[in-house]
PDB file of C-alpha atoms in Angstrom:
ATOM      1  CA  MET A   1     236.281-123.073   9.033  1.00  0.00           C
ATOM      2  CA  SER A   2     237.553-119.958   7.139  1.00  0.00           C
ATOM      3  CA  PHE A   3     236.548-116.463   8.629  1.00  0.00           C
ATOM      4  CA  ASN A   4     238.295-114.974   5.700  1.00  0.00           C
ATOM      5  CA  SER A   5     235.265-114.913   3.332  1.00  0.00           C
ATOM      6  CA  SER A   6     233.741-112.329   2.003  1.00  0.00           C
ATOM      7  CA  ARG A   7     230.385-114.333   1.486  1.00  0.00           C
ATOM      8  CA  GLY A   8     227.081-112.223   2.848  1.00  0.00           C
ATOM      9  CA  SER A   9     229.575-108.835   3.175  1.00  0.00           C
ATOM     10  CA  SER A  10     227.188-107.102   0.845  1.00  0.00           C
ATOM     11  CA  VAL A  11     224.305-107.641   2.853  1.00  0.00           C
ATOM     12  CA  VAL A  12     226.053-106.279   5.938  1.00  0.00           C
ATOM     13  CA  ASP A  13     227.342-103.290   3.535  1.00  0.00           C
ATOM     14  CA  PHE A  14     223.603-102.735   2.767  1.00  0.00           C
ATOM     15  CA  VAL A  15     222.182-102.791   5.852  1.00  0.00           C
ATOM     16  CA  LEU A  16     224.985-100.303   7.460  1.00  0.00           C
ATOM     17  CA  VAL A  17     224.519 -98.126   4.430  1.00  0.00           C
ATOM     18  CA  ALA A  18     220.377 -98.073   4.014  1.00  0.00           C
ATOM     19  CA  PRO A  19     219.499 -95.861   6.827  1.00  0.00           C
ATOM     20  CA  LEU A  20     221.846 -93.322   5.679  1.00  0.00           C
ATOM     21  CA  LEU A  21     220.732 -93.525   2.420  1.00  0.00           C
ATOM     22  CA  ILE A  22     216.962 -93.178   4.267  1.00  0.00           C
ATOM     23  CA  VAL A  23     218.283 -90.039   5.501  1.00  0.00           C
ATOM     24  CA  VAL A  24     219.365 -88.213   2.742  1.00  0.00           C
ATOM     25  CA  PHE A  25     216.091 -89.616   0.770  1.00  0.00           C
ATOM     26  CA  VAL A  26     213.698 -88.029   3.384  1.00  0.00           C
ATOM     27  CA  ALA A  27     215.628 -85.292   3.387  1.00  0.00           C
ATOM     28  CA  ALA A  28     215.879 -84.464  -0.076  1.00  0.00           C
ATOM     29  CA  THR A  29     211.862 -85.051  -0.499  1.00  0.00           C
ATOM     30  CA  GLN A  30     210.983 -82.688   2.529  1.00  0.00           C
ATOM     31  CA  ALA A  31     212.908 -79.845   1.498  1.00  0.00           C
ATOM     32  CA  GLU A  32     211.459 -80.287  -2.551  1.00  0.00           C
ATOM     33  CA  MET A  33     208.102 -79.932  -0.329  1.00  0.00           C
ATOM     34  CA  PHE A  34     209.176 -76.950   1.468  1.00  0.00           C
ATOM     35  CA  LEU A  35     210.171 -74.939  -1.800  1.00  0.00           C
ATOM     36  CA  ALA A  36     206.731 -76.439  -3.681  1.00  0.00           C
ATOM     37  CA  ASP A  37     204.920 -74.862  -0.360  1.00  0.00           C
ATOM     38  CA  LYS A  38     206.868 -71.315  -0.419  1.00  0.00           C
ATOM     39  CA  SER A  39     206.147 -71.375  -4.126  1.00  0.00           C
ATOM     40  CA  THR A  40     202.076 -71.370  -3.404  1.00  0.00           C
ATOM     41  CA  ILE A  41     202.640 -69.046  -1.045  1.00  0.00           C
ATOM     42  CA  SER A  42     204.411 -67.040  -3.064  1.00  0.00           C
ATOM     43  CA  SER A  43     201.826 -66.857  -5.946  1.00  0.00           C
ATOM     44  CA  ALA A  44     199.051 -66.536  -2.896  1.00  0.00           C
ATOM     45  CA  ALA A  45     200.454 -63.331  -2.063  1.00  0.00           C
ATOM     46  CA  ILE A  46     201.020 -62.163  -5.516  1.00  0.00           C
ATOM     47  CA  ALA A  47     197.350 -62.999  -6.862  1.00  0.00           C
ATOM     48  CA  GLY A  48     195.715 -61.914  -3.941  1.00  0.00           C
ATOM     49  CA  ALA A  49     197.456 -58.709  -3.645  1.00  0.00           C
ATOM     50  CA  ARG A  50     197.014 -57.751  -7.375  1.00  0.00           C
ATOM     51  CA  ASP A  51     193.214 -58.844  -6.844  1.00  0.00           C
ATOM     52  CA  ALA A  52     192.664 -56.717  -4.191  1.00  0.00           C
ATOM     53  CA  SER A  53     194.464 -53.500  -6.025  1.00  0.00           C
ATOM     54  CA  MET A  54     192.283 -53.612  -8.592  1.00  0.00           C
ATOM     55  CA  ALA A  55     189.952 -50.625  -9.540  1.00  0.00           C
ATOM     56  CA  ASP A  56     186.729 -52.596  -8.765  1.00  0.00           C
ATOM     57  CA  ALA A  57     187.623 -54.784  -6.602  1.00  0.00           C
ATOM     58  CA  SER A  58     187.425 -55.038  -2.484  1.00  0.00           C
ATOM     59  CA  SER A  59     190.466 -56.391  -0.002  1.00  0.00           C
ATOM     60  CA  ALA A  60     187.839 -59.363   0.572  1.00  0.00           C
ATOM     61  CA  GLN A  61     188.253 -60.511  -2.453  1.00  0.00           C
ATOM     62  CA  GLY A  62     191.904 -60.485  -2.697  1.00  0.00           C
ATOM     63  CA  ILE A  63     191.884 -62.458   0.571  1.00  0.00           C
ATOM     64  CA  ALA A  64     189.463 -64.860  -1.229  1.00  0.00           C
ATOM     65  CA  LEU A  65     191.504 -65.526  -3.999  1.00  0.00           C
ATOM     66  CA  ALA A  66     194.574 -66.370  -1.624  1.00  0.00           C
ATOM     67  CA  GLN A  67     192.367 -68.736   0.034  1.00  0.00           C
ATOM     68  CA  LYS A  68     191.187 -70.276  -3.113  1.00  0.00           C
ATOM     69  CA  ILE A  69     195.117 -70.942  -4.137  1.00  0.00           C
ATOM     70  CA  LEU A  70     196.072 -72.262  -0.713  1.00  0.00           C
ATOM     71  CA  SER A  71     192.682 -74.582  -0.592  1.00  0.00           C
ATOM     72  CA  GLY A  72     194.839 -76.849  -2.922  1.00  0.00           C
ATOM     73  CA  LYS A  73     197.272 -78.259  -0.016  1.00  0.00           C
ATOM     74  CA  LYS A  74     194.960 -78.829   3.385  1.00  0.00           C
ATOM     75  CA  ASP A  75     197.623 -78.432   5.583  1.00  0.00           C
ATOM     76  CA  LEU A  76     198.616 -74.965   4.188  1.00  0.00           C
ATOM     77  CA  SER A  77     195.057 -73.610   4.009  1.00  0.00           C
ATOM     78  CA  ASN A  78     194.182 -74.565   7.654  1.00  0.00           C
ATOM     79  CA  SER A  79     197.074 -73.038   8.916  1.00  0.00           C
ATOM     80  CA  ALA A  80     197.069 -69.634   6.740  1.00  0.00           C
ATOM     81  CA  LYS A  81     197.115 -65.941   8.389  1.00  0.00           C
ATOM     82  CA  ILE A  82     196.277 -63.483   5.341  1.00  0.00           C
ATOM     83  CA  SER A  83     196.462 -59.884   5.841  1.00  0.00           C
ATOM     84  CA  ILE A  84     196.214 -57.345   4.048  1.00  0.00           C
ATOM     85  CA  SER A  85     196.834 -53.260   4.363  1.00  0.00           C
ATOM     86  CA  ARG A  86     197.368 -50.251   2.117  1.00  0.00           C
ATOM     87  CA  GLU A  87     200.670 -48.306   2.456  1.00  0.00           C
ATOM     88  CA  GLN A  88     202.577 -45.299   0.645  1.00  0.00           C
ATOM     89  CA  THR A  89     206.199 -45.858  -0.897  1.00  0.00           C
ATOM     90  CA  SER A  90     208.032 -43.642  -2.918  1.00  0.00           C
ATOM     91  CA  GLY A  91     204.987 -41.399  -2.826  1.00  0.00           C
ATOM     92  CA  VAL A  92     203.073 -44.010  -4.770  1.00  0.00           C
ATOM     93  CA  ASP A  93     199.768 -46.189  -2.732  1.00  0.00           C
ATOM     94  CA  PHE A  94     200.180 -49.776  -2.987  1.00  0.00           C
ATOM     95  CA  VAL A  95     198.077 -52.948  -1.466  1.00  0.00           C
ATOM     96  CA  ARG A  96     200.082 -55.022   0.795  1.00  0.00           C
ATOM     97  CA  MET A  97     199.114 -58.748   1.281  1.00  0.00           C
ATOM     98  CA  THR A  98     200.870 -60.806   3.698  1.00  0.00           C
ATOM     99  CA  VAL A  99     200.568 -64.537   3.921  1.00  0.00           C
ATOM    100  CA  GLU A 100     201.821 -66.902   6.517  1.00  0.00           C
ATOM    101  CA  CYS A 101     201.749 -70.693   6.769  1.00  0.00           C
ATOM    102  CA  GLU A 102     203.087 -73.688   8.879  1.00  0.00           C
ATOM    103  CA  PHE A 103     205.044 -75.957   7.114  1.00  0.00           C
ATOM    104  CA  LYS A 104     205.395 -79.187   9.407  1.00  0.00           C
ATOM    105  CA  ILE A 105     208.345 -81.659   9.345  1.00  0.00           C
ATOM    106  CA  PRO A 106     206.788 -84.860  10.810  1.00  0.00           C
ATOM    107  CA  TRP A 107     209.919 -86.618  11.280  1.00  0.00           C
ATOM    108  CA  LEU A 108     211.770 -84.004  13.312  1.00  0.00           C
ATOM    109  CA  ASP A 109     208.162 -82.768  15.249  1.00  0.00           C
ATOM    110  CA  GLN A 110     209.075 -79.204  14.162  1.00  0.00           C
ATOM    111  CA  VAL A 111     207.149 -76.853  12.695  1.00  0.00           C
ATOM    112  CA  VAL A 112     208.652 -73.923   9.845  1.00  0.00           C
ATOM    113  CA  HIS A 113     207.076 -70.722   9.419  1.00  0.00           C
ATOM    114  CA  ILE A 114     206.778 -69.578   5.959  1.00  0.00           C
ATOM    115  CA  SER A 115     205.624 -66.007   4.882  1.00  0.00           C
ATOM    116  CA  SER A 116     205.506 -64.018   1.748  1.00  0.00           C
ATOM    117  CA  THR A 117     204.566 -60.720   0.932  1.00  0.00           C
ATOM    118  CA  SER A 118     203.465 -59.017  -2.517  1.00  0.00           C
ATOM    119  CA  ARG A 119     202.473 -55.204  -2.768  1.00  0.00           C
ATOM    120  CA  ALA A 120     200.855 -54.260  -6.382  1.00  0.00           C
ATOM    121  CA  LEU A 121     199.654 -50.336  -7.102  1.00  0.00           C
ATOM    122  CA  ASP A 122     196.233 -49.704  -5.789  1.00  0.00           C
ATOM    123  CA  GLU A 123     194.438 -48.883  -8.752  1.00  0.00           C
ATOM    124  CA  LYS A 124     191.795 -46.956  -6.410  1.00  0.00           C
ATOM    125  CA  ALA A 125     194.348 -44.228  -5.820  1.00  0.00           C
ATOM    126  CA  LEU A 126     195.267 -43.212  -9.079  1.00  0.00           C
TER     127      LEU A 126
ATOM    128  CA  MET B   1     252.425-106.949   0.829  1.00  0.00           C
ATOM    129  CA  LYS B   2     248.279-107.881  -0.414  1.00  0.00           C
ATOM    130  CA  ILE B   3     247.058-104.590  -2.195  1.00  0.00           C
ATOM    131  CA  SER B   4     243.933-106.258  -3.859  1.00  0.00           C
ATOM    132  CA  THR B   5     241.872-106.277  -0.737  1.00  0.00           C
ATOM    133  CA  ASP B   6     238.078-105.624  -0.167  1.00  0.00           C
ATOM    134  CA  GLU B   7     238.736-104.503   3.580  1.00  0.00           C
ATOM    135  CA  GLY B   8     237.905-101.120   4.214  1.00  0.00           C
ATOM    136  CA  ASN B   9     234.829 -99.316   6.530  1.00  0.00           C
ATOM    137  CA  VAL B  10     231.703 -99.369   4.524  1.00  0.00           C
ATOM    138  CA  ILE B  11     230.648 -96.506   5.890  1.00  0.00           C
ATOM    139  CA  VAL B  12     233.702 -94.392   5.204  1.00  0.00           C
ATOM    140  CA  GLU B  13     233.438 -95.400   1.406  1.00  0.00           C
ATOM    141  CA  PHE B  14     229.743 -94.148   1.310  1.00  0.00           C
ATOM    142  CA  ILE B  15     230.106 -90.739   3.001  1.00  0.00           C
ATOM    143  CA  GLY B  16     233.450 -90.129   0.726  1.00  0.00           C
ATOM    144  CA  VAL B  17     231.247 -90.790  -2.698  1.00  0.00           C
ATOM    145  CA  LEU B  18     228.188 -88.998  -0.820  1.00  0.00           C
ATOM    146  CA  VAL B  19     230.276 -85.644  -0.356  1.00  0.00           C
ATOM    147  CA  ALA B  20     231.679 -86.106  -3.762  1.00  0.00           C
ATOM    148  CA  LEU B  21     227.985 -86.539  -5.345  1.00  0.00           C
ATOM    149  CA  VAL B  22     226.214 -83.916  -3.007  1.00  0.00           C
ATOM    150  CA  VAL B  23     228.687 -80.821  -3.030  1.00  0.00           C
ATOM    151  CA  PRO B  24     228.507 -80.601  -6.695  1.00  0.00           C
ATOM    152  CA  ILE B  25     224.711 -81.671  -6.647  1.00  0.00           C
ATOM    153  CA  THR B  26     224.200 -78.799  -4.128  1.00  0.00           C
ATOM    154  CA  ILE B  27     225.967 -76.101  -5.603  1.00  0.00           C
ATOM    155  CA  ILE B  28     223.947 -76.890  -9.063  1.00  0.00           C
ATOM    156  CA  ALA B  29     220.520 -77.002  -7.540  1.00  0.00           C
ATOM    157  CA  SER B  30     221.511 -73.425  -5.410  1.00  0.00           C
ATOM    158  CA  ALA B  31     222.545 -72.060  -8.962  1.00  0.00           C
ATOM    159  CA  SER B  32     219.312 -72.845 -10.151  1.00  0.00           C
ATOM    160  CA  VAL B  33     216.909 -71.793  -7.408  1.00  0.00           C
ATOM    161  CA  SER B  34     218.922 -68.355  -7.479  1.00  0.00           C
ATOM    162  CA  ILE B  35     218.164 -67.968 -11.179  1.00  0.00           C
ATOM    163  CA  SER B  36     214.573 -68.930 -10.900  1.00  0.00           C
ATOM    164  CA  GLN B  37     214.017 -67.063  -8.139  1.00  0.00           C
ATOM    165  CA  ALA B  38     215.419 -64.029 -10.121  1.00  0.00           C
ATOM    166  CA  TYR B  39     213.227 -65.095 -13.161  1.00  0.00           C
ATOM    167  CA  LEU B  40     209.992 -64.953 -11.070  1.00  0.00           C
ATOM    168  CA  ALA B  41     211.092 -61.471  -9.552  1.00  0.00           C
ATOM    169  CA  THR B  42     211.571 -59.946 -13.009  1.00  0.00           C
ATOM    170  CA  GLU B  43     208.645 -61.865 -14.602  1.00  0.00           C
ATOM    171  CA  VAL B  44     206.466 -59.913 -12.206  1.00  0.00           C
ATOM    172  CA  ALA B  45     207.858 -56.929 -11.672  1.00  0.00           C
ATOM    173  CA  SER B  46     207.871 -56.073 -15.569  1.00  0.00           C
ATOM    174  CA  ARG B  47     204.035 -57.156 -15.839  1.00  0.00           C
ATOM    175  CA  ALA B  48     202.833 -55.075 -12.584  1.00  0.00           C
ATOM    176  CA  ALA B  49     205.077 -51.889 -14.054  1.00  0.00           C
ATOM    177  CA  SER B  50     203.658 -51.923 -17.912  1.00  0.00           C
ATOM    178  CA  ARG B  51     200.059 -52.502 -15.959  1.00  0.00           C
ATOM    179  CA  ALA B  52     200.859 -49.653 -13.608  1.00  0.00           C
ATOM    180  CA  PHE B  53     202.010 -47.873 -16.611  1.00  0.00           C
ATOM    181  CA  VAL B  54     199.073 -47.878 -19.048  1.00  0.00           C
ATOM    182  CA  ILE B  55     196.280 -47.293 -16.184  1.00  0.00           C
ATOM    183  CA  SER B  56     197.862 -44.095 -15.419  1.00  0.00           C
ATOM    184  CA  ASN B  57     196.384 -40.888 -16.421  1.00  0.00           C
ATOM    185  CA  THR B  58     199.678 -38.757 -17.462  1.00  0.00           C
ATOM    186  CA  GLU B  59     203.037 -39.986 -18.687  1.00  0.00           C
ATOM    187  CA  ILE B  60     205.350 -38.347 -15.902  1.00  0.00           C
ATOM    188  CA  ASN B  61     202.598 -40.244 -13.245  1.00  0.00           C
ATOM    189  CA  ALA B  62     202.863 -43.743 -15.613  1.00  0.00           C
ATOM    190  CA  ARG B  63     206.769 -43.563 -15.400  1.00  0.00           C
ATOM    191  CA  LYS B  64     207.027 -42.781 -11.642  1.00  0.00           C
ATOM    192  CA  HIS B  65     204.708 -45.611 -10.941  1.00  0.00           C
ATOM    193  CA  ALA B  66     206.106 -48.089 -13.351  1.00  0.00           C
ATOM    194  CA  TYR B  67     209.298 -47.272 -11.501  1.00  0.00           C
ATOM    195  CA  ALA B  68     207.964 -47.643  -8.224  1.00  0.00           C
ATOM    196  CA  VAL B  69     206.053 -50.690  -8.805  1.00  0.00           C
ATOM    197  CA  SER B  70     208.847 -52.491 -10.554  1.00  0.00           C
ATOM    198  CA  LYS B  71     211.277 -51.617  -7.589  1.00  0.00           C
ATOM    199  CA  VAL B  72     208.800 -52.829  -5.090  1.00  0.00           C
ATOM    200  CA  ALA B  73     207.857 -56.116  -6.814  1.00  0.00           C
ATOM    201  CA  MET B  74     211.987 -56.677  -6.774  1.00  0.00           C
ATOM    202  CA  GLN B  75     212.011 -55.853  -3.052  1.00  0.00           C
ATOM    203  CA  ASP B  76     208.986 -57.988  -2.145  1.00  0.00           C
ATOM    204  CA  HIS B  77     211.229 -60.974  -3.676  1.00  0.00           C
ATOM    205  CA  GLY B  78     214.302 -60.033  -2.154  1.00  0.00           C
ATOM    206  CA  ALA B  79     215.563 -59.485  -5.748  1.00  0.00           C
ATOM    207  CA  PHE B  80     216.276 -55.975  -5.955  1.00  0.00           C
ATOM    208  CA  ASP B  81     220.220 -54.778  -5.520  1.00  0.00           C
ATOM    209  CA  ASN B  82     222.037 -52.057  -7.499  1.00  0.00           C
ATOM    210  CA  SER B  83     221.979 -54.383 -11.067  1.00  0.00           C
ATOM    211  CA  VAL B  84     218.550 -54.042 -11.145  1.00  0.00           C
ATOM    212  CA  VAL B  85     217.470 -52.041 -14.369  1.00  0.00           C
ATOM    213  CA  THR B  86     214.142 -51.223 -15.667  1.00  0.00           C
ATOM    214  CA  LYS B  87     213.621 -50.131 -18.917  1.00  0.00           C
ATOM    215  CA  ILE B  88     210.471 -48.879 -20.573  1.00  0.00           C
ATOM    216  CA  SER B  89     209.909 -48.188 -24.644  1.00  0.00           C
ATOM    217  CA  CYS B  90     206.753 -47.551 -26.256  1.00  0.00           C
ATOM    218  CA  SER B  91     205.241 -48.364 -29.571  1.00  0.00           C
ATOM    219  CA  ASN B  92     203.651 -44.653 -30.132  1.00  0.00           C
ATOM    220  CA  SER B  93     204.700 -41.446 -29.324  1.00  0.00           C
ATOM    221  CA  PRO B  94     203.582 -39.986 -26.841  1.00  0.00           C
ATOM    222  CA  CYS B  95     203.602 -43.015 -24.933  1.00  0.00           C
ATOM    223  CA  LEU B  96     199.835 -43.023 -23.623  1.00  0.00           C
ATOM    224  CA  SER B  97     198.335 -42.865 -27.043  1.00  0.00           C
ATOM    225  CA  PRO B  98     195.537 -44.751 -27.611  1.00  0.00           C
ATOM    226  CA  SER B  99     195.860 -48.433 -28.674  1.00  0.00           C
ATOM    227  CA  GLY B 100     199.835 -47.539 -28.367  1.00  0.00           C
ATOM    228  CA  TYR B 101     202.307 -50.947 -27.056  1.00  0.00           C
ATOM    229  CA  VAL B 102     204.148 -50.280 -24.021  1.00  0.00           C
ATOM    230  CA  THR B 103     206.802 -52.842 -22.998  1.00  0.00           C
ATOM    231  CA  VAL B 104     208.562 -52.930 -19.481  1.00  0.00           C
ATOM    232  CA  THR B 105     211.959 -54.817 -19.684  1.00  0.00           C
ATOM    233  CA  VAL B 106     213.420 -55.565 -15.839  1.00  0.00           C
ATOM    234  CA  GLN B 107     216.635 -57.153 -15.801  1.00  0.00           C
ATOM    235  CA  ARG B 108     218.878 -57.897 -13.108  1.00  0.00           C
ATOM    236  CA  GLN B 109     222.419 -60.068 -12.644  1.00  0.00           C
ATOM    237  CA  VAL B 110     222.326 -63.021 -10.382  1.00  0.00           C
ATOM    238  CA  SER B 111     225.545 -63.993  -8.997  1.00  0.00           C
ATOM    239  CA  LEU B 112     226.222 -67.977  -9.107  1.00  0.00           C
ATOM    240  CA  ALA B 113     227.980 -68.864  -5.822  1.00  0.00           C
ATOM    241  CA  LEU B 114     230.554 -71.415  -7.790  1.00  0.00           C
ATOM    242  CA  PRO B 115     234.047 -72.221  -6.423  1.00  0.00           C
ATOM    243  CA  ALA B 116     237.202 -70.214  -6.642  1.00  0.00           C
ATOM    244  CA  PRO B 117     238.167 -72.620 -10.286  1.00  0.00           C
ATOM    245  CA  PHE B 118     234.765 -71.420 -11.924  1.00  0.00           C
ATOM    246  CA  GLY B 119     235.039 -67.872 -10.947  1.00  0.00           C
ATOM    247  CA  SER B 120     232.565 -65.244 -10.050  1.00  0.00           C
ATOM    248  CA  ARG B 121     230.094 -66.101 -12.919  1.00  0.00           C
ATOM    249  CA  LYS B 122     227.401 -63.674 -13.541  1.00  0.00           C
ATOM    250  CA  ILE B 123     224.021 -64.224 -15.570  1.00  0.00           C
ATOM    251  CA  LEU B 124     221.892 -61.774 -16.823  1.00  0.00           C
ATOM    252  CA  VAL B 125     218.202 -62.433 -16.135  1.00  0.00           C
ATOM    253  CA  LYS B 126     215.561 -60.755 -18.297  1.00  0.00           C
ATOM    254  CA  ALA B 127     212.082 -60.498 -18.549  1.00  0.00           C
ATOM    255  CA  SER B 128     209.647 -58.145 -20.640  1.00  0.00           C
ATOM    256  CA  SER B 129     206.246 -57.495 -20.634  1.00  0.00           C
ATOM    257  CA  THR B 130     203.666 -55.451 -23.289  1.00  0.00           C
ATOM    258  CA  SER B 131     200.597 -53.567 -22.048  1.00  0.00           C
ATOM    259  CA  VAL B 132     197.692 -51.839 -24.590  1.00  0.00           C
ATOM    260  CA  VAL B 133     197.238 -48.779 -23.901  1.00  0.00           C
ATOM    261  CA  ASP B 134     193.042 -48.243 -24.006  1.00  0.00           C
ATOM    262  CA  GLU B 135     191.404 -47.234 -26.433  1.00  0.00           C
ATOM    263  CA  LEU B 136     189.345 -44.273 -24.543  1.00  0.00           C
ATOM    264  CA  GLY B 137     192.715 -42.700 -22.806  1.00  0.00           C
TER     265      GLY B 137
END
């Protein structure tokens, strides 16, 4: 009986490496999902603030638009907290919209909070 | 001495290859994210600034609003620093002449975190937006 045979070693190699490969793949997928969610939240904040700042629009319209953009992703829309306020920066009036959501990482049982803020010129104050 | 052997720890080999592949990929991905974030910020800032300009009642206010809006939009995207430049150009004089075009260009230099042999590379990211002054003024 020979113990120096390399027969079957590739299967053992694969079994050893597969868990590491799976971890790398899952981490990359999760990072991509995080970036996609972050992008959606930014879009919602930008569009919502812009809509609410129009001369003939109300804050409720801006919030409704942000919610509509988030509604494409159920996890985000269920956990979304949208706030809107008015402020003055460098003597100019702005509408500020902040969108906060939760991003869940199931395999780590963790929740990461993502938020995005956008300001638009308050056209009602012009 | 036998040199041509397959012996070795597969996990060590795998980690060696992974590091050799993952490090450059991470650097490239990070540079690409920085550039796309800066582009999004300049795009949003130029569009908001050009609209702010054309809806203002006087040219002094228009410039004040456009610069303020551009700065705020860049700050909101975490992309405001000393390299941000906002330029305003008009097709007619005065700028707020009815049916005139106002173009706002926002640019920013993005520093890429490349390793020493590549030097500190900087890329200029620029976006322009044009709005029309309302005919009714």
